[in-house]
Coordinates of C-alpha atoms (C1' of nucleotides) in Angstrom, one line a residue:
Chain E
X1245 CA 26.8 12.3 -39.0
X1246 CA 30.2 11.4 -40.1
X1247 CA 31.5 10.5 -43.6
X1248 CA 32.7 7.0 -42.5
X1249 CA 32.1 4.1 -40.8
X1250 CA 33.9 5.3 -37.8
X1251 CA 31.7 4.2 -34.9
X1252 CA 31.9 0.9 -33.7
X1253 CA 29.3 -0.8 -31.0
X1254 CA 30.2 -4.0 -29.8
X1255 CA 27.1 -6.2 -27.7
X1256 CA 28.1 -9.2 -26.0
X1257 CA 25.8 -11.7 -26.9
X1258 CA 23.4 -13.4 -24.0
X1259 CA 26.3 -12.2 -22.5
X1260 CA 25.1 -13.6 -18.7
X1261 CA 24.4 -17.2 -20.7
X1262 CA 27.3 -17.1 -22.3
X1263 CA 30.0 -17.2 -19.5
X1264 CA 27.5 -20.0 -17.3
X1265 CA 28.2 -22.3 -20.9
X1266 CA 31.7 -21.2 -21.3
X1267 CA 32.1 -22.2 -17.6
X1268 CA 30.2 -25.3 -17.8
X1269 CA 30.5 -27.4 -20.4
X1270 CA 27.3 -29.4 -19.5
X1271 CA 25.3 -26.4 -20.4
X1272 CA 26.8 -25.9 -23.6
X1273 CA 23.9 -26.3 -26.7
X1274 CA 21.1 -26.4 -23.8
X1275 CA 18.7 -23.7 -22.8
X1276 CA 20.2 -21.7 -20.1
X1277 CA 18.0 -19.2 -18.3
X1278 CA 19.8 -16.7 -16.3
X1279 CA 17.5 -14.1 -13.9
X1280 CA 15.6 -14.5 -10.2
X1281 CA 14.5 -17.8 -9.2
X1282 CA 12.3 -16.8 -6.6
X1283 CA 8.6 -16.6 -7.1
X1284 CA 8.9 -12.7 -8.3
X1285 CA 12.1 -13.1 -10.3
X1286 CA 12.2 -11.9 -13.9
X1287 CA 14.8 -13.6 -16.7
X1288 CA 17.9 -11.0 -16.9
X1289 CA 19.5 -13.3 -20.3
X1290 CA 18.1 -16.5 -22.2
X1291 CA 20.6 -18.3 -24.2
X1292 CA 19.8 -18.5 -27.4
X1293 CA 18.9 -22.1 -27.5
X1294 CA 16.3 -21.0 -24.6
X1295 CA 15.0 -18.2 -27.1
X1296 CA 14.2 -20.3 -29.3
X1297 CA 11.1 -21.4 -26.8
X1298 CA 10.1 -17.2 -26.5
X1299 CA 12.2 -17.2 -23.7
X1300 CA 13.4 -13.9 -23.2
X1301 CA 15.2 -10.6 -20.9
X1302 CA 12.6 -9.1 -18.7
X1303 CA 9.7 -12.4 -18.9
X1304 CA 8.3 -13.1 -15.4
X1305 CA 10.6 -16.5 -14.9
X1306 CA 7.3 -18.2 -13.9
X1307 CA 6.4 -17.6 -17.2
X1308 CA 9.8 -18.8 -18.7
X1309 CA 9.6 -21.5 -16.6
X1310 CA 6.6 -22.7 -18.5
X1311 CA 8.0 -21.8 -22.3
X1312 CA 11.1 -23.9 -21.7
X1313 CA 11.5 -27.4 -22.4
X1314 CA 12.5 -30.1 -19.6
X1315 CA 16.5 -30.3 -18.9
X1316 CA 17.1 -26.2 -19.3
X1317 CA 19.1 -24.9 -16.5
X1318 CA 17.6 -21.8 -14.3
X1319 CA 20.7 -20.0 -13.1
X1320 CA 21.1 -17.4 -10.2
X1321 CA 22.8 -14.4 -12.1
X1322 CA 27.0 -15.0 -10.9
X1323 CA 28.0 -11.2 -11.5
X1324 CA 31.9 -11.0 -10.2
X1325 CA 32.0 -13.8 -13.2
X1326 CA 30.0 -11.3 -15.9
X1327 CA 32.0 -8.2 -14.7
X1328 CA 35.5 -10.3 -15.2
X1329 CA 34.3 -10.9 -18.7
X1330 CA 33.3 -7.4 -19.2
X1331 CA 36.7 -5.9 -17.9
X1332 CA 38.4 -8.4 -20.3
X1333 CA 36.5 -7.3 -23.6
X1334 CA 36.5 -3.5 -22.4
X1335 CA 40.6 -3.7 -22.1
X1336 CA 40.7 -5.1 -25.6
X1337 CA 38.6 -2.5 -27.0
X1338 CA 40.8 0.8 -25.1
X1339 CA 43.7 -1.0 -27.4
X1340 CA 41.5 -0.2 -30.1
X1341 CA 40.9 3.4 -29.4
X1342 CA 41.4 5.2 -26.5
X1343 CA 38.0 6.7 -26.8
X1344 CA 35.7 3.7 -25.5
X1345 CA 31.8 4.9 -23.7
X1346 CA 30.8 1.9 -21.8
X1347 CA 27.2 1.3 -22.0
X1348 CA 26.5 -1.4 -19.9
X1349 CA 28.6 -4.5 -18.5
X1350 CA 27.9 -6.1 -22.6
X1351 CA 27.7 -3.0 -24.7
X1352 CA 30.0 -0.6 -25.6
X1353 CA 30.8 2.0 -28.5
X1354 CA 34.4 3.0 -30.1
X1355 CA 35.9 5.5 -31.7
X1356 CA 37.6 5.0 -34.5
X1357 CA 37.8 8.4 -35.9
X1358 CA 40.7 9.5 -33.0
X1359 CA 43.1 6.4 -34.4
X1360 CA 45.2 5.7 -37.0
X1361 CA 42.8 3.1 -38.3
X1362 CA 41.6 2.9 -41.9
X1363 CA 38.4 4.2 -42.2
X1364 CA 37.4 2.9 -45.5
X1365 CA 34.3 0.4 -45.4
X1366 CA 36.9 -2.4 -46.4
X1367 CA 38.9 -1.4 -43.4
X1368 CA 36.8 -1.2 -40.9
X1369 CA 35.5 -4.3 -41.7
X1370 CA 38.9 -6.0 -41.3
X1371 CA 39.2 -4.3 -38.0
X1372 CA 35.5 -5.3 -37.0
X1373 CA 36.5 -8.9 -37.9
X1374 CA 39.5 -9.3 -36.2
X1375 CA 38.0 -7.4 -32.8
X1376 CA 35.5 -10.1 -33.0
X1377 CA 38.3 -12.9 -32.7
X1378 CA 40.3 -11.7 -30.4
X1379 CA 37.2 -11.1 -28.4
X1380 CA 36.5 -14.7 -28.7
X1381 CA 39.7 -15.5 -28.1
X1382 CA 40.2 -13.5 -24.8
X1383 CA 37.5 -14.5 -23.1
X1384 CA 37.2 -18.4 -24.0
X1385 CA 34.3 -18.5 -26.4
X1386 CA 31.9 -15.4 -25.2
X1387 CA 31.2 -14.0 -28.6
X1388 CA 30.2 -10.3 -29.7
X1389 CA 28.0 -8.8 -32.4
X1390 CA 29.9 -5.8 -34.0
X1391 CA 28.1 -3.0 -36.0
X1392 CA 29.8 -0.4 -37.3
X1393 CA 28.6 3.2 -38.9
X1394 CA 28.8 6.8 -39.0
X1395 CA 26.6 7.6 -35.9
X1396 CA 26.1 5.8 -32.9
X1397 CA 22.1 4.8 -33.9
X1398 CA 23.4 3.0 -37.2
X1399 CA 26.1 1.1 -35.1
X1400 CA 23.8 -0.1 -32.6
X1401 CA 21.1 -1.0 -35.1
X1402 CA 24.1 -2.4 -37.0
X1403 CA 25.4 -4.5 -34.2
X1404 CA 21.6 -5.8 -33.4
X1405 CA 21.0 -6.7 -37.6
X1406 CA 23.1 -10.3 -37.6
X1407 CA 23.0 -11.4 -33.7
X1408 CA 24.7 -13.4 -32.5
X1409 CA 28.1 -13.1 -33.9
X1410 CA 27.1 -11.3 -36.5
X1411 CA 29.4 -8.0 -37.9
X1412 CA 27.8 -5.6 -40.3
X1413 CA 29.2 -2.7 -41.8
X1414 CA 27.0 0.5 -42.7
X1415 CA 29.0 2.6 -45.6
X1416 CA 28.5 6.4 -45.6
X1417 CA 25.4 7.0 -47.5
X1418 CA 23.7 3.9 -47.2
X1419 CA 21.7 5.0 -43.7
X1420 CA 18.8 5.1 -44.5
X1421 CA 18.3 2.3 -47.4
X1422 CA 19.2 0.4 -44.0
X1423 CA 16.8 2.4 -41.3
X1424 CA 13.9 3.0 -43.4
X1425 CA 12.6 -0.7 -43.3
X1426 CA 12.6 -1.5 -40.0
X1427 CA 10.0 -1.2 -37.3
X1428 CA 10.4 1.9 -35.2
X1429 CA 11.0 -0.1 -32.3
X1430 CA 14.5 -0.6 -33.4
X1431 CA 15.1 3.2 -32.6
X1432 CA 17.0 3.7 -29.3
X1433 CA 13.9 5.7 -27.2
X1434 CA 10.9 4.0 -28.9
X1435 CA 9.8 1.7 -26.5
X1436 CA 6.0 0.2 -25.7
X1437 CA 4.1 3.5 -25.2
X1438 CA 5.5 5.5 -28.1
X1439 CA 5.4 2.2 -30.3
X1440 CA 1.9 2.3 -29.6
X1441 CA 1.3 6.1 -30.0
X1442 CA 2.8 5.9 -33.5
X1443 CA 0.9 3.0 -34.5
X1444 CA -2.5 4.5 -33.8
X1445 CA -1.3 7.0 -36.7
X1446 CA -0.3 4.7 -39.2
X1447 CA 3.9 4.5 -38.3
X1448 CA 4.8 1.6 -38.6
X1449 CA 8.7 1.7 -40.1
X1450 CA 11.2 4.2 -39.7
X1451 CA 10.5 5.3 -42.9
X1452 CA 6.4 5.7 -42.1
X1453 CA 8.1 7.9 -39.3
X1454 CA 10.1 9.9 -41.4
X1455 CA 7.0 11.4 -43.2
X1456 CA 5.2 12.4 -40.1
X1457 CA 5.8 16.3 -39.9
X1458 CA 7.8 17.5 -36.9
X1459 CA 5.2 19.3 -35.5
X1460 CA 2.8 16.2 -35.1
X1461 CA 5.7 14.4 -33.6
X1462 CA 6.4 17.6 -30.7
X1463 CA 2.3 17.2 -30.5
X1464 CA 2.3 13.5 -29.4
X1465 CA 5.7 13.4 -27.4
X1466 CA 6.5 16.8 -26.5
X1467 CA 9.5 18.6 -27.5
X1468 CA 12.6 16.6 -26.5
X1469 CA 11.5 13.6 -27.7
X1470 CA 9.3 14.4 -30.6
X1471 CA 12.5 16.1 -31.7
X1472 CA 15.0 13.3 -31.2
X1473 CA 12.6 11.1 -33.2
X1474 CA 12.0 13.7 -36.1
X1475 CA 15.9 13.7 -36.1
X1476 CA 16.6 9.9 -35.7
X1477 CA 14.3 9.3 -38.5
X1478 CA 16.3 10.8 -40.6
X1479 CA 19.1 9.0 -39.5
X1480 CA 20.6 12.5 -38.1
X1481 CA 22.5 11.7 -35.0
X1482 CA 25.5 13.5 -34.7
X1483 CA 25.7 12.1 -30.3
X1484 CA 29.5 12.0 -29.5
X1485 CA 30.9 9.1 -28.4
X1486 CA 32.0 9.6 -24.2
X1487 CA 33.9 7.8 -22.2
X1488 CA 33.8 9.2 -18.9
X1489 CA 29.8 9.8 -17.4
X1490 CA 29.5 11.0 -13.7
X1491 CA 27.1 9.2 -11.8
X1492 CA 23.9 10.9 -10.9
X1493 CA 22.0 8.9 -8.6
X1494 CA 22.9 5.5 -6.5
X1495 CA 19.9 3.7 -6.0
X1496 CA 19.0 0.3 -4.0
X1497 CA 15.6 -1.4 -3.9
X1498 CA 14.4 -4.7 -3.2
X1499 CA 11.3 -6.9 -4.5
X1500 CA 9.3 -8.9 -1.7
X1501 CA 8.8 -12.5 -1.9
X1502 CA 5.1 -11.9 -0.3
X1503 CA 3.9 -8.5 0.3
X1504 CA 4.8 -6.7 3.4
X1505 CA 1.9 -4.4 5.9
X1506 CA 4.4 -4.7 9.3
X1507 CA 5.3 -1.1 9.5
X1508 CA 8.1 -2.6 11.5
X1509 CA 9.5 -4.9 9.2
X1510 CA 9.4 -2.0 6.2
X1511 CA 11.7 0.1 8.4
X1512 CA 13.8 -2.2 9.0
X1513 CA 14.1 -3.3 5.4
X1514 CA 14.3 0.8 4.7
X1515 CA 17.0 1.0 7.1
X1516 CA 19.3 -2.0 5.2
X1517 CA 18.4 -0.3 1.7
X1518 CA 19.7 3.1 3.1
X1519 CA 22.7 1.2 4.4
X1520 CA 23.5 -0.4 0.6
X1521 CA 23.3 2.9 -0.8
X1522 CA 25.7 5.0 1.8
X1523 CA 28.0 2.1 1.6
X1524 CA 28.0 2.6 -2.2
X1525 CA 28.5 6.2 -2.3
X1526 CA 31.1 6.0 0.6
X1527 CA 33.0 3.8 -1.9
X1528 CA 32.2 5.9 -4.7
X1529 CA 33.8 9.0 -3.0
X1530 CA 30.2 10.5 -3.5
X1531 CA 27.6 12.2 -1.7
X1532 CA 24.2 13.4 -2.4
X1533 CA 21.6 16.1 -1.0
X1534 CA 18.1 14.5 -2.3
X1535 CA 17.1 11.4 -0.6
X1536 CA 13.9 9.5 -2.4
X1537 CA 12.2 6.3 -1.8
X1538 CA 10.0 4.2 -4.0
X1539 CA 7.4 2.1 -2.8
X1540 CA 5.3 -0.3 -5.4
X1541 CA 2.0 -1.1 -3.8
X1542 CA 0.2 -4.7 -3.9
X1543 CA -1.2 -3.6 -7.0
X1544 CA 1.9 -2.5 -8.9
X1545 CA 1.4 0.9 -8.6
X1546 CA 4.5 3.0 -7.5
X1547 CA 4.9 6.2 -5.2
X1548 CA 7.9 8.3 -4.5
X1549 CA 9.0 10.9 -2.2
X1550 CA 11.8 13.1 -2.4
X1551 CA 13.4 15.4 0.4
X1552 CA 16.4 17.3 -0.6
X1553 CA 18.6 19.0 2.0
X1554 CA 20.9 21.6 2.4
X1555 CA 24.1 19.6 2.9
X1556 CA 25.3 16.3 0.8
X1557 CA 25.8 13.2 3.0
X1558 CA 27.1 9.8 2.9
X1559 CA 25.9 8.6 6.0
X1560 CA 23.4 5.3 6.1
X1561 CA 21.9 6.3 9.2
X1562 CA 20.6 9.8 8.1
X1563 CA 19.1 8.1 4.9
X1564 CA 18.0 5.7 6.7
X1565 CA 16.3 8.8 9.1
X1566 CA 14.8 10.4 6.1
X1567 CA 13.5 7.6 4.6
X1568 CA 11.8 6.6 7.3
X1569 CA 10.0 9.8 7.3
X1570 CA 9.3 9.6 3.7
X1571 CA 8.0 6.2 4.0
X1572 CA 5.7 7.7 6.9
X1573 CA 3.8 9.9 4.7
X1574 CA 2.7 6.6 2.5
X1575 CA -0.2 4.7 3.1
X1576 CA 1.4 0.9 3.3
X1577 CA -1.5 -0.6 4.9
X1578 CA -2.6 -2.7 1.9
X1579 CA 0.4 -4.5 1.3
X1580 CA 4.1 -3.6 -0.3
X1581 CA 5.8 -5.4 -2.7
X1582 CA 8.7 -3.4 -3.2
X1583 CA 10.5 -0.8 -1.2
X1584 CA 13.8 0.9 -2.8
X1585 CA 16.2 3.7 -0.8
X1586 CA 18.1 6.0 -3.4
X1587 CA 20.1 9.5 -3.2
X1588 CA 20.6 11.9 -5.9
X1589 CA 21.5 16.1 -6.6
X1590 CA 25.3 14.1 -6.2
X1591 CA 28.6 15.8 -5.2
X1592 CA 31.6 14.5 -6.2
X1593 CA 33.2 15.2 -2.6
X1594 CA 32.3 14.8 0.8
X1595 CA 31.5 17.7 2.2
X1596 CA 31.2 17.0 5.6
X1597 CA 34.8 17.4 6.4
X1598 CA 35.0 21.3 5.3
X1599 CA 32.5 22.1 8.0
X1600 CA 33.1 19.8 10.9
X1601 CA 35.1 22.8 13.0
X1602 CA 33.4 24.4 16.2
X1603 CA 30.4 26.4 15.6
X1604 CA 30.6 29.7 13.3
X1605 CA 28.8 33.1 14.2
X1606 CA 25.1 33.1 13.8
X1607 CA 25.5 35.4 10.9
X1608 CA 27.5 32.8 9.1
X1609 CA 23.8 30.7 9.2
X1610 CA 22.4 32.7 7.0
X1611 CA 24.2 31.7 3.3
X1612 CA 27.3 30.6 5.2
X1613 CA 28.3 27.4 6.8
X1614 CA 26.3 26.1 8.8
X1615 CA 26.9 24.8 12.3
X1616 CA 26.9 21.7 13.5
X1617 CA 24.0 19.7 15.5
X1618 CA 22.5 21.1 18.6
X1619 CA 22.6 19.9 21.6
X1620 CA 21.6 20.9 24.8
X1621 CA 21.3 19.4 28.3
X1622 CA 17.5 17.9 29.2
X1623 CA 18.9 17.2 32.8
X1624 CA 19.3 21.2 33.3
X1625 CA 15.5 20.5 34.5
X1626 CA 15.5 17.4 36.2
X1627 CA 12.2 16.1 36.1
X1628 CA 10.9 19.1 34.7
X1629 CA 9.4 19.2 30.9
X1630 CA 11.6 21.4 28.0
X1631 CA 10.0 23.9 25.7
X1632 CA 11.3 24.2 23.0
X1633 CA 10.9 26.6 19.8
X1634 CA 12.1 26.0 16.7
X1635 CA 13.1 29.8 14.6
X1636 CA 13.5 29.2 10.8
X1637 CA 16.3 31.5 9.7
X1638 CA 13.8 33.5 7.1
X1639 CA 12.0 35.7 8.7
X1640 CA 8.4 35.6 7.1
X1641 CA 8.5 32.3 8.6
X1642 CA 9.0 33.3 11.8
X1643 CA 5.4 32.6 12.9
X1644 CA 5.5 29.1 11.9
X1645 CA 7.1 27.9 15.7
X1646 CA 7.4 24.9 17.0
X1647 CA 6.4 23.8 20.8
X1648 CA 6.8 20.9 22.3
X1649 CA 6.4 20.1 25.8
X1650 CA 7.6 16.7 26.2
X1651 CA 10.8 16.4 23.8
X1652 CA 10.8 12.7 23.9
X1653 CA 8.8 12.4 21.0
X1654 CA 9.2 13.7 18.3
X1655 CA 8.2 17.2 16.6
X1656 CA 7.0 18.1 13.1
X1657 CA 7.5 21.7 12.6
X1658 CA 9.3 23.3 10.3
X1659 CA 11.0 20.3 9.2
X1660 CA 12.4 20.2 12.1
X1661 CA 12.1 17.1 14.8
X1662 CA 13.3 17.3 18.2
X1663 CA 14.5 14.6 20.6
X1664 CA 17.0 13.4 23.7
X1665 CA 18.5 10.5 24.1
X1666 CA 18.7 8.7 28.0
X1667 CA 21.6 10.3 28.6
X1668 CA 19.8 13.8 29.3
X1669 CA 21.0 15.4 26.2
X1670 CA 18.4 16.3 23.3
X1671 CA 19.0 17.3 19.8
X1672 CA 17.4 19.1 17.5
X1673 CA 17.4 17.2 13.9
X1674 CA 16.8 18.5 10.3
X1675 CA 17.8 20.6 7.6
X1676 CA 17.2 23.9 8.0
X1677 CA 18.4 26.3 9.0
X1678 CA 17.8 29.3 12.4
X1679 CA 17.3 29.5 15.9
X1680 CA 16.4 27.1 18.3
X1681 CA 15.1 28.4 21.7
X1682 CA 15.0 26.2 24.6
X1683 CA 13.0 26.9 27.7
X1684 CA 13.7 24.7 30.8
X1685 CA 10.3 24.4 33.0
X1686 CA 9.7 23.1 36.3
X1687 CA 6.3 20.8 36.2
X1688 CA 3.5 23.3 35.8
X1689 CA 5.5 26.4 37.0
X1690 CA 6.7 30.1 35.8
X1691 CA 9.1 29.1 32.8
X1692 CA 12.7 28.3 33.8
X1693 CA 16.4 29.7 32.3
X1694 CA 15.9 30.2 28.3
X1695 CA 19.0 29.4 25.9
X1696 CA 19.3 29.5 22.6
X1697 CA 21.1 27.6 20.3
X1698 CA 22.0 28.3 16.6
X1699 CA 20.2 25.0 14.5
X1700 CA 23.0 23.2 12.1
X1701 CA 22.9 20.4 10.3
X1702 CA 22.8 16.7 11.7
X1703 CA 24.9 15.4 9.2
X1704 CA 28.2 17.4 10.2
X1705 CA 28.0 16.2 13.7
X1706 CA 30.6 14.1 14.3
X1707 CA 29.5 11.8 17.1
X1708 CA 27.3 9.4 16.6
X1709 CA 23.8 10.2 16.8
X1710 CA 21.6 8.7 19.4
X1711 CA 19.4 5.6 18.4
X1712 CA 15.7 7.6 18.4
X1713 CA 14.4 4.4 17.0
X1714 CA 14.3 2.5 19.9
X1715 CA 15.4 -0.5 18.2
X1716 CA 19.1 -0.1 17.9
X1717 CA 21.4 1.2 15.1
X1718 CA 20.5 -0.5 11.7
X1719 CA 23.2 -3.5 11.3
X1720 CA 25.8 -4.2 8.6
Chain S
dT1210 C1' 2.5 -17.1 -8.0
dC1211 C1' 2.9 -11.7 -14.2
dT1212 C1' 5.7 -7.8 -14.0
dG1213 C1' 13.9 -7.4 -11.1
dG1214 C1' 17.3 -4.0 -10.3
dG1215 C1' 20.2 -0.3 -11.6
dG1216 C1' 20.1 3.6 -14.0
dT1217 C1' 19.0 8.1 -17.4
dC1218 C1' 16.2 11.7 -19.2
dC1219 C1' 11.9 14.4 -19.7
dT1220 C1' 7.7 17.0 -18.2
dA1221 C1' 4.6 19.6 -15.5
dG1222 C1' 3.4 22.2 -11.6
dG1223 C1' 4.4 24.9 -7.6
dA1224 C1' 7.4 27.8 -4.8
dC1225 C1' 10.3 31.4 -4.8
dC1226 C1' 13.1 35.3 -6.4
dC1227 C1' 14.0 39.4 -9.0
Chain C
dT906 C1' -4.9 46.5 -3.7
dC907 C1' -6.9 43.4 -10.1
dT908 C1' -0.8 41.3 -10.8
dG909 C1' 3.8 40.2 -15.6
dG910 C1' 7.4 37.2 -16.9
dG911 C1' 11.6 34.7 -16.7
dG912 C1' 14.8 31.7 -14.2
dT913 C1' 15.8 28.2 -10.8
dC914 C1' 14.9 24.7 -7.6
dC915 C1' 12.2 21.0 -6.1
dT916 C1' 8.8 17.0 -6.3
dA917 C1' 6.2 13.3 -8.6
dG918 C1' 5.5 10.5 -12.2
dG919 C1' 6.5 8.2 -16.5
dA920 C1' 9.1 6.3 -20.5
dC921 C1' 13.0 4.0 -21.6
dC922 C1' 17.5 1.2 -21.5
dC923 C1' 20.3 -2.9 -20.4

DNA sequence: TCTGGGGTCCTAGGACCC
DNA sequence: TCTGGGGTCCTAGGACCC
């Protein structure tokens, strides 16, 4: 904690609302709901004239359909608009301080402590103040609540106190007159389940939390967060303020307007998903190892799967792959309401291109380089069937062997999965790492030539892979 | 017509390695 | 041949935030 008032957070308020009445003069002094309209859609910002019904962020818009009054306007979210807003306010503030953390497309905190600025209470007021009017000013009416305080949890909390438009000032040393008082759902981390937890003891304030021993706390919410409340309680926050965050997952998912059972259709909609996401970490410059899915059943209960691989990619169609193959391992029988695609365990950098040359030497598989996909002709036995074994590289695994007969469909060994495509050539897919054997047979005769093939990685192949699917290459 | 979409962080358990 | 302990990676789930 600082010894000024040197940390600024600035919330747009109803920020969504705002720019659909800045933009619209109708709307201006009338509810305005902004969120889904379709049967599932939740509200995303209520104006303040709507909140004045109960309307608010996160209600079921069914639900703030009923609440509001006739003549308010439902809105689909316009987002290019809210972002142009955003970059507006967020240029302002970097001529503030050059040490701006983004929070959100509405929230951000400053640091004042690396200007010139005057740090007094007095001062920073006069800088909150005139912030707030060239805020105003800059983006045609959208307005911003200001708090300002040693520690980003009083600035926040500060900025919340005197919505909307409101400015408020913590000095140094009055913390925790301000904290105490209010409900511990005004911490940052205290949502619904630890709201309740503390309530069953008897916390209701921040100061009811402040007496609960730090032991008690680490009982109820384990260490990390038993800690950070013990801490927050006490208004000791010393978090710097950041202004560059690296990305750690890109996600995409998608609410159903009826629930979905067609295994068909859930691929397809898993293969679109997978798409979003490539195309967003292909414009992020990113790539990830870990592919999940999420899938939220009929009766709102959610699964996910995870399968992390050797090698980062980028490319839709092998999340797409994996997906699939997560999704396969859940029981969607009974209806799905939401299916999302995400990838995570990021890379800044695509790795692809630093392995994409010829194949290395087998002993660069093992902790080296791996090589790229495997191919090897099917039409060496014309009409014949392929055996073919699948070697992990590690060597206590070398039991576990995968035989196939008939490489059309696929095989799960190993995590490995074997194919061919109509041209005659097959492919051995997956992330590990080895030695593939293939063994040409005649039909029902002595085995035929043997080769062997080193296993690499689908992902650094550079051809397009064949369409296993059967159903053609998901679309853009 | 209850419950969006994009994220972050934490925990717990198991595998694996030394 | 009764078995320890720490570190790391991975997966699944949950709480939380805007």
């Amino acid at each position: 904690m600082r010894g000024d008032p040197s940390i600024l957070h600035v919330d747009l308020d109803a920020m969504f609302a705002a720019v659909e009445q800045r933009d619209k003069v109708s709307l201006r002094g009338k509810p305005v709901v902004v969120g889904g309209l379709a049967g599932r859609g939740v509200v995303a910002t209520a104006s303040y004239e709507a909140r004045a019904f109960g309307v608010h962020s996160a209600m079921p818009m069914s639900q703030a359909r009923r609440r509001s009054p006739p003549g308010t306007a439902y809105l689909t979210p316009r987002f290019p608009a809210y972002k142009r807003t955003s970059e507006v306010v967020m240029r302002l503030l970097g001529e503030v301080s050059p040490l701006v953390e983004q929070v959100s497309i509405d929230e951000a905190y400053v640091d004042l402590a690396v200007t010139g600025h005057d740090l007094s209470t007095a001062g920073v007021t006069e800088l909150a103040r005139q912030i707030k009017a060239e805020i105003a000013a800059a983006t045609g009416g959208v307005t911003g609540s200001i708090g300002a305080a040693s520690s980003k949890l009083l600035a926040k909390i500060g900025s919340d106190l005197h919505k909307p438009d409101g400015l408020t000032v913590v000095p140094a040393g009055q913390e925790l007159a301000v904290l105490h008082p209010l409900p511990v759902s005004r911490l940052g981390g205290v949502g619904p389940a630890t709201e309740q937890r503390l309530r069953r003891s008897g916390v209701r304030t921040v100061g009811d939390l402040a007496r609960v021993p730090l032991d008690d706390l680490v009982d109820w919410f384990g260490t990390a967060h038993g800690q950070g409340l013990f801490r927050l309680a006490r208004a000791r926050d010393d978090r710097p303020v950041v202004s560059e965050r690296e990305a750690k997952s890109v996600s995409a998912e998608e609410t159903f307007d009826v629930d979905l059972t067609d295994p068909v259709r859930l691929n397809r909609e898993l293969d679109l998903l997978a798409a979003r996401v490539a195309g967003r970490l292909r414009a992020g410059g990113l790539t990830g190892r870990t592919v999940n899915i999420k899938v939220r059943h009929h009766d709102f209960t959610t699964v996910t799967r995870a399968v992390t691989r050797d090698q980062p990619t980028d490319d839709g169609r092998l999340v797409a792959q994996l997906a699939r193959r997560l999704l396969a391992e859940v029981d969607t029988s009974s209806g799905i309401r939401l299916l999302g695609v995400g990838v995570s365990t990021l890379a800044d950098f695509a790795q692809d291109d630093l392995f994409s040359g010829s194949f290395p030497e087998l002993g660069g598989l093992f902790g080296g380089p791996v090589a790229p996909l495997t191919e090897f002709p099917v039409a060496e036995a014309p009409g014949a069937g392929v055996a073919v074994e699948v070697l992990p590289a590690a060597p206590p695994m070398a039991e576990e062997v995968a035989e196939r007969r008939d490489v059309a469909a696929p095989v799960w060994r190993t995590g490995q999965d074997v194919r061919h495509d109509e041209h005659g050539v097959g492919w051995v897919w997956g992330s590990g790492l080895g030695l593939v054997t293939v063994r040409f047979e005649g039909p029902l005769t002595a085995p035929g030539p043997v080769r062997t093939f080193p296993v690499g990685d689908p992902l650094l192949h550079p051809a397009d892979p064949p369409d296993w699917t059967g159903r053609g290459t998901p679309g853009r």
